[in-house]
Amino acid sequence: MKHSIAKLGLVAGLFAASSLAFAAAETYEIDNKHSFANFAIRHVVSKTSGTFSDITGKLVIDKDNLAKSSVDAKINVLSVNTSNEKRDEHIKKEEYLNAGKFGEMRFVSTKVEPTSATQGNVTGKLTINGVTKEVTFPFAILGFGNDPWGNVRTGIEAKTIIKASDYGYTWGKPGSPVGDDIEVTLLIEGIKK
């Protein structure tokens, strides 16, 4: 009888431990009013920068084990803003972003490799212009906190460099006034669900 009670206690303890581990993973909905996919690209001898301001999706963050975290995010290509309306309309056209045909970019993580409690590298499938490539973003969790409206928020920053030519764009050829390398900085704010 004592053996059965001990075994039952062990099972209950394991169940409680697994529940705590499960509870450690928190889901955050990306706040598209406070999230930005910023970019910079060579233009002749300088750089032009801009942002995509319509980002949706979710982050799953396990604070106890970042390796169990994940991200699934979508970017509306039509939300591009380079602070010049005429240029924005031009780069949405087929010869540049081809936003009429491919109006969405998407990143789905496949692996998170922490380097500290708040930093690491997230690898996943990035789809742009109908082409999917594996990309790694070094990232930092900027913090967690309560907002004035009773929500819990997190902030993430991630940076990488991608090549336009990897995604089927041809405007970054040698001698072109527009570069092939695109510097990407993601500033993502999430609201805990």
XYZ file of C-alpha atoms in Angstrom:
193
model
C 0.000 0.000 0.000
C 2.798 2.401 0.962
C 4.560 1.476 -2.276
C 1.408 2.352 -4.292
C 1.002 5.679 -2.465
C 4.675 6.508 -3.099
C 4.270 5.615 -6.761
C 1.116 7.743 -6.968
C 2.970 10.637 -5.334
C 5.805 10.269 -7.842
C 3.375 10.307 -10.776
C 1.623 13.377 -9.347
C 4.972 15.078 -8.846
C 6.034 14.349 -12.433
C 2.695 15.622 -13.693
C 3.079 18.832 -11.684
C 6.634 19.272 -12.941
C 5.554 18.759 -16.540
C 2.704 21.245 -16.024
C 5.164 23.824 -14.693
C 7.454 23.217 -17.663
C 4.538 23.588 -20.039
C 3.419 26.755 -18.289
C 6.893 28.257 -18.773
C 6.210 28.696 -22.498
C 4.302 31.945 -23.071
C 2.608 33.035 -26.287
C 2.803 36.643 -27.433
C 0.807 38.112 -30.278
C 2.844 40.514 -32.398
C 1.603 44.080 -31.941
C 1.669 45.486 -35.466
C 1.286 49.040 -34.172
C 4.621 48.768 -32.358
C 6.584 46.346 -34.555
C 8.808 47.179 -37.511
C 10.875 45.374 -40.125
C 13.474 47.989 -40.991
C 15.858 47.728 -43.908
C 18.766 49.572 -45.480
C 20.122 49.088 -48.990
C 22.831 50.737 -51.056
C 21.655 53.479 -53.409
C 24.402 54.703 -55.795
C 27.078 55.705 -53.234
C 24.948 55.961 -50.094
C 22.117 53.986 -48.492
C 18.346 54.244 -48.488
C 16.353 52.955 -45.547
C 12.738 52.123 -44.935
C 10.381 49.951 -42.978
C 7.524 47.508 -43.285
C 5.091 48.453 -40.540
C 2.380 45.785 -40.879
C 3.675 42.687 -39.101
C 1.454 39.976 -37.637
C 2.038 36.599 -36.038
C 3.089 35.105 -32.747
C 6.099 34.469 -30.551
C 6.314 31.544 -28.174
C 8.933 32.217 -25.515
C 10.118 29.706 -22.949
C 12.102 31.803 -20.463
C 13.515 28.697 -18.768
C 14.684 27.142 -22.031
C 14.911 29.537 -24.979
C 15.658 26.586 -27.272
C 11.961 25.667 -26.971
C 10.862 29.100 -28.231
C 9.532 29.817 -31.719
C 8.267 32.538 -34.036
C 5.804 32.672 -36.936
C 5.566 36.143 -38.475
C 4.073 37.673 -41.618
C 4.942 41.028 -43.186
C 2.589 42.902 -45.483
C 4.765 44.023 -48.424
C 2.293 46.806 -49.243
C 3.146 48.450 -45.906
C 6.592 49.499 -47.188
C 7.502 53.068 -46.240
C 10.713 54.840 -47.290
C 9.401 58.328 -46.414
C 8.802 59.038 -50.101
C 5.360 58.131 -51.435
C 6.410 58.200 -55.085
C 9.345 55.855 -54.414
C 7.156 53.566 -52.308
C 4.671 53.144 -55.145
C 7.538 52.533 -57.575
C 9.229 49.798 -55.532
C 5.927 47.948 -55.043
C 5.831 47.327 -58.805
C 6.828 44.085 -60.531
C 10.379 45.212 -61.344
C 11.193 45.587 -57.639
C 9.095 43.999 -54.834
C 6.347 42.617 -57.093
C 3.871 43.275 -54.267
C 0.864 42.742 -56.538
C 1.786 39.066 -56.928
C 3.664 38.396 -53.687
C 2.099 40.658 -51.086
C 3.385 38.802 -48.043
C 6.733 37.821 -46.565
C 6.801 35.094 -43.931
C 9.311 33.778 -41.415
C 8.740 30.491 -39.591
C 11.425 29.405 -37.153
C 12.848 25.895 -37.167
C 15.504 26.241 -34.452
C 16.446 28.568 -31.608
C 19.995 28.398 -30.236
C 20.449 30.471 -27.069
C 23.812 32.052 -26.283
C 22.593 33.519 -22.964
C 19.352 33.884 -21.014
C 18.216 36.701 -23.334
C 20.201 36.273 -26.563
C 20.757 33.726 -29.269
C 20.245 32.823 -32.895
C 16.925 31.920 -34.462
C 16.981 29.978 -37.736
C 13.994 29.468 -39.962
C 12.406 29.589 -43.378
C 12.077 33.082 -44.832
C 9.752 33.372 -47.831
C 9.992 36.473 -50.024
C 8.830 36.888 -53.629
C 7.655 33.265 -53.658
C 11.142 31.957 -52.771
C 11.935 30.250 -49.458
C 15.443 30.243 -47.983
C 16.898 29.335 -44.606
C 18.007 32.414 -42.668
C 19.541 32.924 -39.231
C 18.822 36.043 -37.172
C 20.929 36.861 -34.113
C 18.379 38.156 -31.589
C 18.092 39.787 -28.184
C 15.115 39.827 -25.854
C 14.919 43.453 -24.734
C 12.721 42.720 -21.756
C 9.303 41.910 -20.337
C 6.945 44.330 -18.650
C 3.445 45.557 -17.942
C 1.925 48.251 -20.135
C -0.556 50.927 -18.939
C -3.525 48.882 -20.235
C -2.958 45.770 -18.122
C -1.080 43.722 -20.724
C 2.263 41.954 -20.398
C 4.626 42.789 -23.256
C 7.973 41.642 -24.571
C 10.391 43.282 -26.966
C 12.708 41.509 -29.402
C 15.440 42.881 -31.655
C 16.963 40.787 -34.445
C 19.370 41.651 -37.256
C 20.759 39.983 -40.349
C 21.791 40.647 -43.947
C 20.054 38.950 -46.864
C 20.710 39.112 -50.593
C 17.941 40.273 -52.908
C 19.244 37.937 -55.608
C 18.634 34.918 -53.325
C 14.923 35.720 -53.592
C 14.766 36.104 -57.353
C 15.177 39.884 -57.488
C 17.451 41.064 -60.296
C 17.796 44.749 -59.494
C 20.963 44.350 -57.418
C 23.262 43.385 -60.296
C 26.844 44.748 -60.362
C 26.791 48.268 -61.773
C 23.183 48.805 -60.708
C 22.413 51.898 -58.592
C 20.634 49.599 -56.094
C 22.596 47.088 -54.003
C 22.051 43.370 -53.579
C 22.711 43.236 -49.816
C 19.769 44.200 -47.619
C 20.453 44.979 -43.957
C 17.442 43.879 -41.915
C 16.597 44.978 -38.370
C 13.465 43.576 -36.747
C 11.980 45.439 -33.786
C 9.138 43.278 -32.543
C 6.806 43.961 -29.648
C 4.517 41.207 -28.459
C 1.464 41.155 -26.174
C 1.009 38.095 -23.970
C -2.124 36.147 -24.821
